[in-house]
Coordinates of C-alpha atoms in Angstrom, one line a residue:
M4 CA -28.4 -49.5 25.9
N5 CA -26.3 -47.4 28.3
V6 CA -23.4 -45.9 26.7
P7 CA -20.4 -45.9 29.3
S8 CA -19.3 -42.4 30.0
S9 CA -15.6 -41.4 28.8
G10 CA -15.1 -40.1 32.4
K11 CA -13.7 -36.8 30.8
V12 CA -15.2 -33.6 32.4
L13 CA -14.5 -30.2 31.0
P14 CA -12.4 -27.9 33.3
E15 CA -14.2 -25.0 35.1
L16 CA -12.9 -22.2 33.3
P17 CA -14.1 -18.5 33.2
P18 CA -16.1 -17.6 30.1
E19 CA -13.5 -15.3 28.8
I20 CA -11.0 -18.3 28.6
W21 CA -13.5 -20.4 26.8
L22 CA -14.0 -17.5 24.4
E23 CA -10.4 -17.2 23.8
I24 CA -10.2 -20.9 22.9
M25 CA -13.1 -20.7 20.6
Q26 CA -11.7 -17.8 18.7
F27 CA -8.3 -19.6 18.3
A28 CA -10.1 -22.8 17.0
T29 CA -12.0 -20.6 14.4
Y30 CA -9.5 -18.0 13.5
I31 CA -9.0 -17.0 9.9
H32 CA -6.8 -14.0 9.5
H33 CA -8.9 -12.3 6.6
Q34 CA -11.9 -12.4 8.6
H35 CA -10.3 -10.4 11.5
D36 CA -7.8 -8.2 9.6
I37 CA -7.7 -7.2 5.9
R38 CA -4.0 -6.3 6.3
P39 CA -1.6 -9.1 4.8
L40 CA 0.5 -10.8 7.4
N41 CA 3.7 -9.1 8.3
P42 CA 6.5 -10.8 6.3
F43 CA 8.6 -10.9 9.3
T44 CA 6.3 -12.8 11.6
P45 CA 7.6 -16.2 12.1
R46 CA 5.6 -19.1 10.3
R47 CA 5.2 -22.5 11.9
V48 CA 5.7 -26.0 10.5
S49 CA 2.1 -27.6 10.5
S50 CA 2.4 -31.2 11.9
D51 CA -1.4 -31.6 11.9
V52 CA -3.2 -32.1 8.5
M53 CA -6.2 -30.3 10.1
A54 CA -4.2 -27.4 11.5
P55 CA -4.9 -24.8 8.7
N56 CA -8.4 -23.1 9.2
V57 CA -10.5 -23.0 6.1
P58 CA -13.8 -21.1 5.8
T59 CA -16.0 -24.3 5.3
V60 CA -14.6 -26.1 8.3
V61 CA -14.7 -23.0 10.5
A62 CA -18.3 -22.4 9.6
R63 CA -19.3 -25.8 10.7
T64 CA -17.2 -25.5 13.9
K65 CA -18.9 -22.2 14.8
L66 CA -22.3 -23.9 14.2
N67 CA -21.3 -26.9 16.5
L68 CA -20.1 -24.9 19.3
Q69 CA -23.5 -23.2 19.6
R70 CA -25.1 -26.8 20.0
V71 CA -23.1 -27.8 23.1
C72 CA -25.0 -25.9 25.9
R73 CA -26.6 -22.5 26.5
A74 CA -23.5 -21.1 28.1
W75 CA -21.4 -22.1 25.1
R76 CA -24.0 -20.8 22.7
A77 CA -23.9 -17.3 24.5
L78 CA -20.3 -17.3 23.7
A79 CA -20.1 -18.9 20.3
V80 CA -22.8 -16.6 18.9
R81 CA -20.4 -13.7 19.2
I82 CA -17.9 -15.6 17.0
A83 CA -20.5 -16.7 14.5
F84 CA -21.6 -13.1 13.9
H85 CA -18.2 -11.5 13.9
Y86 CA -17.7 -11.8 10.3
L87 CA -20.7 -11.9 7.8
E88 CA -20.1 -12.8 4.2
I89 CA -22.8 -11.7 1.8
L90 CA -22.5 -13.8 -1.3
S91 CA -26.0 -13.5 -3.0
P92 CA -29.4 -11.8 -2.7
A93 CA -30.6 -15.0 -1.2
K94 CA -27.9 -15.1 1.5
A95 CA -28.5 -11.4 2.2
E96 CA -32.3 -12.0 2.8
K97 CA -31.7 -14.8 5.2
L98 CA -29.1 -12.7 7.0
I99 CA -31.3 -9.7 7.5
L100 CA -34.2 -11.9 8.6
A101 CA -32.0 -13.5 11.3
L102 CA -30.7 -10.1 12.5
E103 CA -34.1 -8.5 12.7
Q104 CA -36.0 -11.4 14.1
C105 CA -33.7 -11.8 17.2
S106 CA -34.1 -8.0 17.8
R107 CA -37.9 -8.5 18.2
G108 CA -40.3 -10.0 20.7
P109 CA -40.3 -9.5 24.5
M110 CA -37.5 -7.4 26.0
D111 CA -36.1 -10.3 28.0
Q112 CA -35.8 -12.4 24.9
R113 CA -34.3 -9.9 22.5
H114 CA -30.8 -10.4 21.3
N115 CA -29.1 -7.8 19.1
L116 CA -26.8 -10.2 17.1
G117 CA -25.5 -7.4 15.0
Q118 CA -23.8 -5.9 17.9
W119 CA -21.2 -8.6 17.6
T120 CA -20.4 -7.9 13.9
R121 CA -17.0 -6.4 13.2
H122 CA -16.4 -7.3 9.5
V123 CA -18.9 -7.4 6.6
E124 CA -17.8 -8.5 3.2
V125 CA -20.2 -8.1 0.2
Y126 CA -19.9 -9.8 -3.2
T127 CA -21.9 -9.0 -6.4
H128 CA -21.1 -11.9 -8.6
A129 CA -24.4 -13.8 -8.1
R130 CA -27.5 -13.6 -10.1
G131 CA -29.6 -10.6 -9.2
S132 CA -26.8 -8.8 -7.3
N133 CA -27.0 -5.8 -9.7
S134 CA -30.5 -5.1 -8.5
L135 CA -31.4 -2.1 -6.4
Q136 CA -33.3 -4.5 -4.0
Y137 CA -30.0 -6.4 -3.1
L138 CA -28.1 -3.2 -2.4
T139 CA -31.1 -2.2 -0.1
T140 CA -31.0 -5.4 1.7
V141 CA -27.1 -4.9 2.1
F142 CA -27.6 -1.7 3.5
R143 CA -30.3 -3.0 6.1
V144 CA -27.7 -5.5 7.2
L145 CA -25.0 -2.8 7.6
Q146 CA -27.6 -0.7 9.5
A147 CA -28.1 -3.7 11.9
C148 CA -24.4 -3.8 12.8
P149 CA -23.6 -0.7 14.9
N150 CA -20.1 -1.7 15.8
L151 CA -18.8 -2.6 12.3
R152 CA -15.2 -1.8 12.0
I153 CA -14.2 -3.5 8.5
F154 CA -16.0 -3.3 5.4
S155 CA -15.0 -5.1 2.3
G156 CA -16.9 -4.6 -1.0
H157 CA -16.3 -6.5 -4.4
W158 CA -18.5 -4.7 -6.9
A159 CA -19.0 -6.2 -10.4
H160 CA -21.7 -3.5 -11.3
P161 CA -22.1 0.2 -11.2
L162 CA -23.4 1.4 -7.9
P163 CA -26.0 4.3 -7.4
L164 CA -24.8 7.5 -5.8
Q165 CA -27.2 7.0 -3.0
F166 CA -25.5 3.8 -1.9
F167 CA -22.2 5.9 -1.4
D168 CA -24.0 8.6 0.3
A169 CA -25.7 6.1 2.7
I170 CA -22.6 4.1 3.7
S171 CA -20.6 7.3 4.3
R172 CA -23.4 8.7 6.6
I173 CA -23.6 5.6 8.9
F174 CA -19.8 4.7 9.0
S175 CA -17.9 8.0 8.4
A176 CA -16.8 8.2 12.0
S177 CA -16.4 4.5 12.9
L178 CA -15.1 2.5 10.1
Q179 CA -11.5 1.5 10.7
S180 CA -10.7 -0.6 7.7
L181 CA -11.9 -0.5 4.1
H182 CA -11.4 -2.8 1.1
W183 CA -13.0 -1.4 -2.0
N184 CA -12.8 -3.8 -5.1
D185 CA -14.4 -2.3 -8.2
Y186 CA -11.7 -3.2 -10.6
S187 CA -12.3 -5.9 -13.1
V188 CA -9.4 -7.4 -15.1
T189 CA -11.6 -8.7 -17.9
E190 CA -13.6 -5.4 -18.2
W191 CA -10.9 -2.7 -17.2
P192 CA -12.9 0.4 -18.1
K193 CA -15.8 -0.7 -16.1
T194 CA -16.1 1.0 -12.6
T195 CA -18.4 2.2 -10.0
A196 CA -18.8 5.9 -9.4
A197 CA -16.4 5.8 -6.4
T198 CA -14.3 8.8 -6.0
S199 CA -11.3 9.8 -3.7
Q200 CA -13.8 12.2 -2.0
F201 CA -16.0 8.9 -1.2
I202 CA -12.9 7.1 0.3
S203 CA -11.8 10.3 2.4
S204 CA -15.1 10.5 4.0
F205 CA -14.1 7.7 6.4
T206 CA -12.4 9.8 8.8
A207 CA -11.5 7.0 11.3
L208 CA -9.9 4.7 8.8
R209 CA -6.5 3.1 9.8
V210 CA -6.2 0.4 7.0
L211 CA -7.1 1.3 3.4
D212 CA -7.2 -1.4 0.7
L213 CA -7.2 0.0 -2.7
Q214 CA -5.4 -2.7 -4.6
N215 CA -8.6 -3.4 -6.8
Y216 CA -9.8 0.2 -6.9
G217 CA -11.0 1.5 -10.2
G218 CA -12.7 4.6 -9.3
S219 CA -12.5 8.0 -10.9
G220 CA -12.9 11.7 -10.2
H221 CA -9.4 12.4 -8.8
N222 CA -9.0 16.1 -8.5
T223 CA -5.4 16.9 -7.5
D224 CA -6.4 20.4 -6.6
D225 CA -8.2 19.1 -3.6
T226 CA -6.7 18.5 -0.5
I227 CA -8.1 15.1 0.8
I228 CA -6.6 14.1 4.1
L229 CA -6.9 10.8 6.1
Y230 CA -5.2 11.5 9.2
K231 CA -5.2 8.0 10.8
V232 CA -4.4 5.8 8.0
Q233 CA -1.3 3.7 8.9
D234 CA -1.5 0.8 6.5
L235 CA -2.1 1.1 2.6
I236 CA -2.5 -1.8 0.3
L237 CA -2.2 -0.9 -3.5
S238 CA -1.6 -2.7 -6.8
N239 CA 0.7 -1.7 -9.7
T240 CA -2.4 -0.4 -11.7
P241 CA -2.9 3.3 -12.6
P242 CA -6.3 3.7 -11.0
S243 CA -5.0 2.2 -7.6
I244 CA -1.7 4.3 -7.6
T245 CA -3.4 7.6 -8.7
A246 CA -6.1 7.4 -6.2
A247 CA -3.6 6.9 -3.4
S248 CA -1.5 9.7 -4.6
A249 CA -4.3 12.1 -4.4
L250 CA -4.6 11.4 -0.7
N251 CA -2.8 13.1 2.1
L252 CA -1.8 10.3 4.6
P253 CA 0.4 11.9 7.4
A254 CA 0.3 8.8 9.6
L255 CA 1.2 6.4 6.7
R256 CA 3.8 3.7 8.0
N257 CA 3.2 0.4 6.1
L258 CA 2.8 0.0 2.4
T259 CA 1.8 -3.2 0.4
I260 CA 2.0 -3.3 -3.4
N261 CA 0.4 -6.3 -5.2
T262 CA 2.1 -6.6 -8.4
R263 CA -0.4 -9.1 -10.1
G264 CA 1.6 -9.5 -13.2
F265 CA 0.7 -6.2 -14.8
T266 CA 3.2 -3.6 -16.0
A267 CA 5.3 -2.2 -13.4
H268 CA 4.3 1.5 -13.8
E269 CA 7.3 2.6 -12.0
D270 CA 6.9 6.3 -12.9
L271 CA 3.5 6.3 -11.1
V272 CA 5.1 4.5 -8.1
A273 CA 8.0 7.0 -7.9
R274 CA 5.4 9.8 -8.1
F275 CA 3.5 8.2 -5.2
L276 CA 6.7 7.7 -3.1
S277 CA 7.9 11.3 -3.8
T278 CA 4.5 12.3 -1.8
H279 CA 4.3 9.7 0.7
G280 CA 7.7 7.9 1.0
A281 CA 9.0 10.1 3.8
F282 CA 6.7 8.7 6.3
L283 CA 7.2 5.0 5.3
T284 CA 8.9 2.6 7.5
H285 CA 7.9 -1.0 6.0
A286 CA 7.3 -1.8 2.4
D287 CA 6.2 -5.1 1.0
I288 CA 6.1 -6.2 -2.7
Y289 CA 3.7 -9.0 -3.1
P290 CA 4.4 -11.7 -5.8
P291 CA 1.9 -12.1 -8.8
T292 CA -1.1 -14.1 -8.7
L293 CA -0.6 -18.1 -8.4
E294 CA -1.4 -18.5 -12.1
Y295 CA 1.1 -15.9 -13.2
E296 CA 3.7 -17.1 -10.7
T297 CA 3.3 -20.8 -11.6
S298 CA 4.0 -20.0 -15.4
S299 CA 6.6 -17.2 -15.0
I300 CA 8.6 -17.5 -11.9
S301 CA 11.3 -20.3 -12.3
G302 CA 14.2 -19.0 -10.3
R303 CA 15.1 -16.4 -12.9
I304 CA 14.9 -12.6 -12.7
R305 CA 12.1 -10.9 -14.2
E306 CA 13.4 -7.5 -15.6
N307 CA 9.8 -6.3 -16.2
D308 CA 8.7 -6.6 -12.4
L309 CA 8.5 -3.7 -10.0
R310 CA 12.1 -3.0 -8.9
P311 CA 12.3 -3.1 -5.2
D312 CA 15.3 -0.6 -5.2
I313 CA 12.9 2.1 -6.2
F314 CA 12.1 2.4 -2.3
L315 CA 15.9 3.1 -1.8
R316 CA 16.7 5.4 -4.6
N317 CA 16.9 9.3 -4.4
N318 CA 16.3 9.3 -0.7
L319 CA 12.7 8.8 -1.5
C320 CA 12.0 6.7 1.7
P321 CA 14.7 7.7 4.2
R322 CA 12.8 6.2 7.3
L323 CA 12.4 2.8 5.6
V324 CA 13.6 -0.1 7.9
A325 CA 11.9 -3.2 6.3
L326 CA 11.6 -4.2 2.7
S327 CA 10.4 -7.6 1.2
F328 CA 9.9 -8.6 -2.3
P329 CA 9.7 -11.6 -4.6
T330 CA 12.8 -13.5 -5.5
S331 CA 12.0 -12.8 -9.3
S332 CA 12.3 -9.0 -8.7
P333 CA 15.3 -7.3 -10.5
I334 CA 18.5 -6.9 -8.5
M335 CA 18.7 -3.9 -6.4
V336 CA 21.2 -1.3 -7.4
L337 CA 21.7 1.5 -4.9
D338 CA 23.1 4.9 -5.7
A339 CA 23.9 5.6 -2.1
P340 CA 24.0 3.7 1.1
H341 CA 20.8 3.1 2.8
S342 CA 19.9 2.4 6.5
L343 CA 17.5 -0.5 5.8
R344 CA 17.6 -3.0 8.6
C345 CA 15.4 -6.0 7.5
I346 CA 15.2 -7.7 4.1
G347 CA 12.5 -10.4 3.3
I348 CA 12.6 -12.4 0.0
R349 CA 9.3 -14.3 -1.1
G350 CA 9.1 -17.3 -3.3
V351 CA 12.4 -18.9 -2.3
R352 CA 12.9 -22.6 -3.0
A353 CA 15.6 -25.0 -1.8
D354 CA 17.3 -25.3 -5.2
Y355 CA 17.4 -21.5 -5.4
L356 CA 20.0 -21.4 -2.5
Y357 CA 22.7 -23.4 -4.0
P358 CA 25.6 -20.9 -4.3
D359 CA 26.9 -22.5 -7.5
K360 CA 23.6 -21.9 -9.4
D361 CA 23.2 -18.4 -10.9
L362 CA 19.6 -18.1 -9.9
S363 CA 17.6 -15.2 -8.8
T364 CA 17.8 -15.9 -5.0
T365 CA 21.5 -16.4 -4.9
Q366 CA 22.0 -13.2 -7.0
H367 CA 20.1 -11.2 -4.6
L368 CA 21.9 -12.7 -1.6
M369 CA 25.2 -12.0 -3.1
S370 CA 24.4 -8.4 -3.8
F371 CA 23.7 -7.3 -0.1
D372 CA 27.1 -5.9 0.6
H373 CA 28.1 -4.0 3.7
E374 CA 29.1 -1.0 1.8
R375 CA 25.6 -0.2 0.6
Y376 CA 23.6 -1.7 3.3
T377 CA 25.3 -0.3 6.3
S378 CA 22.6 -1.0 8.8
L379 CA 21.3 -4.3 7.8
Q380 CA 20.4 -6.7 10.6
M381 CA 18.3 -9.4 9.2
I382 CA 17.6 -11.3 5.9
K383 CA 14.6 -13.7 5.9
T384 CA 13.1 -16.1 3.5
V385 CA 9.7 -15.1 4.2
D386 CA 7.7 -18.2 3.1
F387 CA 10.4 -20.8 3.0
L388 CA 10.7 -23.1 6.0
A389 CA 13.9 -25.3 6.1
E390 CA 12.4 -27.9 8.6
A391 CA 9.4 -28.4 6.0
D392 CA 11.5 -28.9 2.9
G393 CA 12.5 -32.4 1.7
D394 CA 15.9 -31.5 0.4
S395 CA 18.4 -33.4 2.5
L396 CA 21.0 -30.7 2.0
I397 CA 18.9 -27.7 2.9
K398 CA 20.1 -27.2 6.4
D399 CA 23.7 -27.3 5.3
L400 CA 22.8 -24.7 2.6
F401 CA 21.2 -22.4 5.1
I402 CA 24.2 -22.8 7.5
W403 CA 26.5 -21.8 4.6
W404 CA 24.5 -18.6 4.1
V405 CA 24.3 -18.0 7.8
D406 CA 28.1 -18.2 8.1
R407 CA 28.6 -15.8 5.2
F408 CA 26.3 -13.2 6.6
A409 CA 27.5 -13.7 10.3
K410 CA 30.9 -12.0 9.3
R411 CA 28.8 -8.9 8.8
N412 CA 26.6 -9.4 11.8
V413 CA 23.7 -10.1 9.8
D414 CA 21.2 -12.8 10.7
F415 CA 20.0 -15.1 7.9
L416 CA 16.7 -16.7 8.9
D417 CA 14.4 -18.9 7.3
G418 CA 10.4 -18.3 7.4
E419 CA 10.1 -20.0 10.9
G420 CA 12.7 -17.3 12.2
V421 CA 15.2 -20.0 12.8
L422 CA 19.0 -19.2 12.7
W423 CA 20.4 -22.5 11.6
T424 CA 23.7 -23.6 13.2
Y425 CA 25.5 -26.9 13.7
D426 CA 24.6 -27.0 17.3
D427 CA 22.2 -29.6 18.6
F428 CA 19.4 -27.2 18.5
P429 CA 18.7 -24.5 16.0
Q430 CA 18.4 -20.8 17.6
K431 CA 15.0 -19.1 17.2
N432 CA 14.9 -15.4 16.7

């Protein structure tokens, strides 16, 4: 039986355009960048249930793109091998087999698939992941990826010193982003042999994620300098903050602290800021984990959380222009005016914005007075989009706050970057 043609013909586009389209269709932020999204980047209301990309769907899409034709396969294979996730010894063996087999055979048929890899992420939670054979296979995979720029390691078992030396040797001058996770919440004292000296061996780093770092061997007498690190991601745990305090980071500009529901440890944070605060321009306090947030954040202030005003006190961060924090954070109290320009509040809900309710969000908004925030230009509800909320009064609430801050020349925006007014169309920032 003949199947009638749909009559649709793909447009004649340059390969570069098709590659951009494929990358857009399969994009997942974490696979391309270990930095959290900028809290002041506008979010968008999703009108399509299939719009958000998830790893399982993206993996299937990458595979299907390679089946269309030879030309598409040549492009899609770059996307397929851009991010490699090693979950188990069996996955590692299959991966190294694919990488090595394609690099053998006649010269005109060889394909170095590892040349397209930019991010490798390793996990050690599966059975057999604590074996030396698994680490050897992981190292072979890394060796097959000469253009690797991002390395993420999640280690549940102690690692041999030879493994550290091997990674440092091949990536010391090329690795740009490092996420090192050897901190276990259930077994706190258990760490690998990672030290600050190992972290500092990667001289080309621009992004350093130590939020789950549990290493040891910090020698404050040693000067450890990472000249190019601009983004630092920490947690409010002593190993993470202590390790970061031991580093000299002259190019540091952006700091993210993941609170995770632990004790604030403000003394350690203040000590870190006394060393690195002079360079910071952006600071972001991430809310706790979902389980902690669900059980603990109910629109009330949590006095035990990390205080966001620690960045604004005692002139610790004189160049800071943007600060974001959870709505459950303690109210900021400044000892002197600060030149902060942008404030972002996470975890806002519609019922938190009613002015007559004495909840955390309204308390924060009422505290932003002109006498102390003399240079403030924008306040944003980071992850709250008015257009997507079901409250019939939410736009009126937003406009009430917009009018209140407009008297001080401050823009009050929702997560989409919309400045709501009573005009026919909202103004987008």
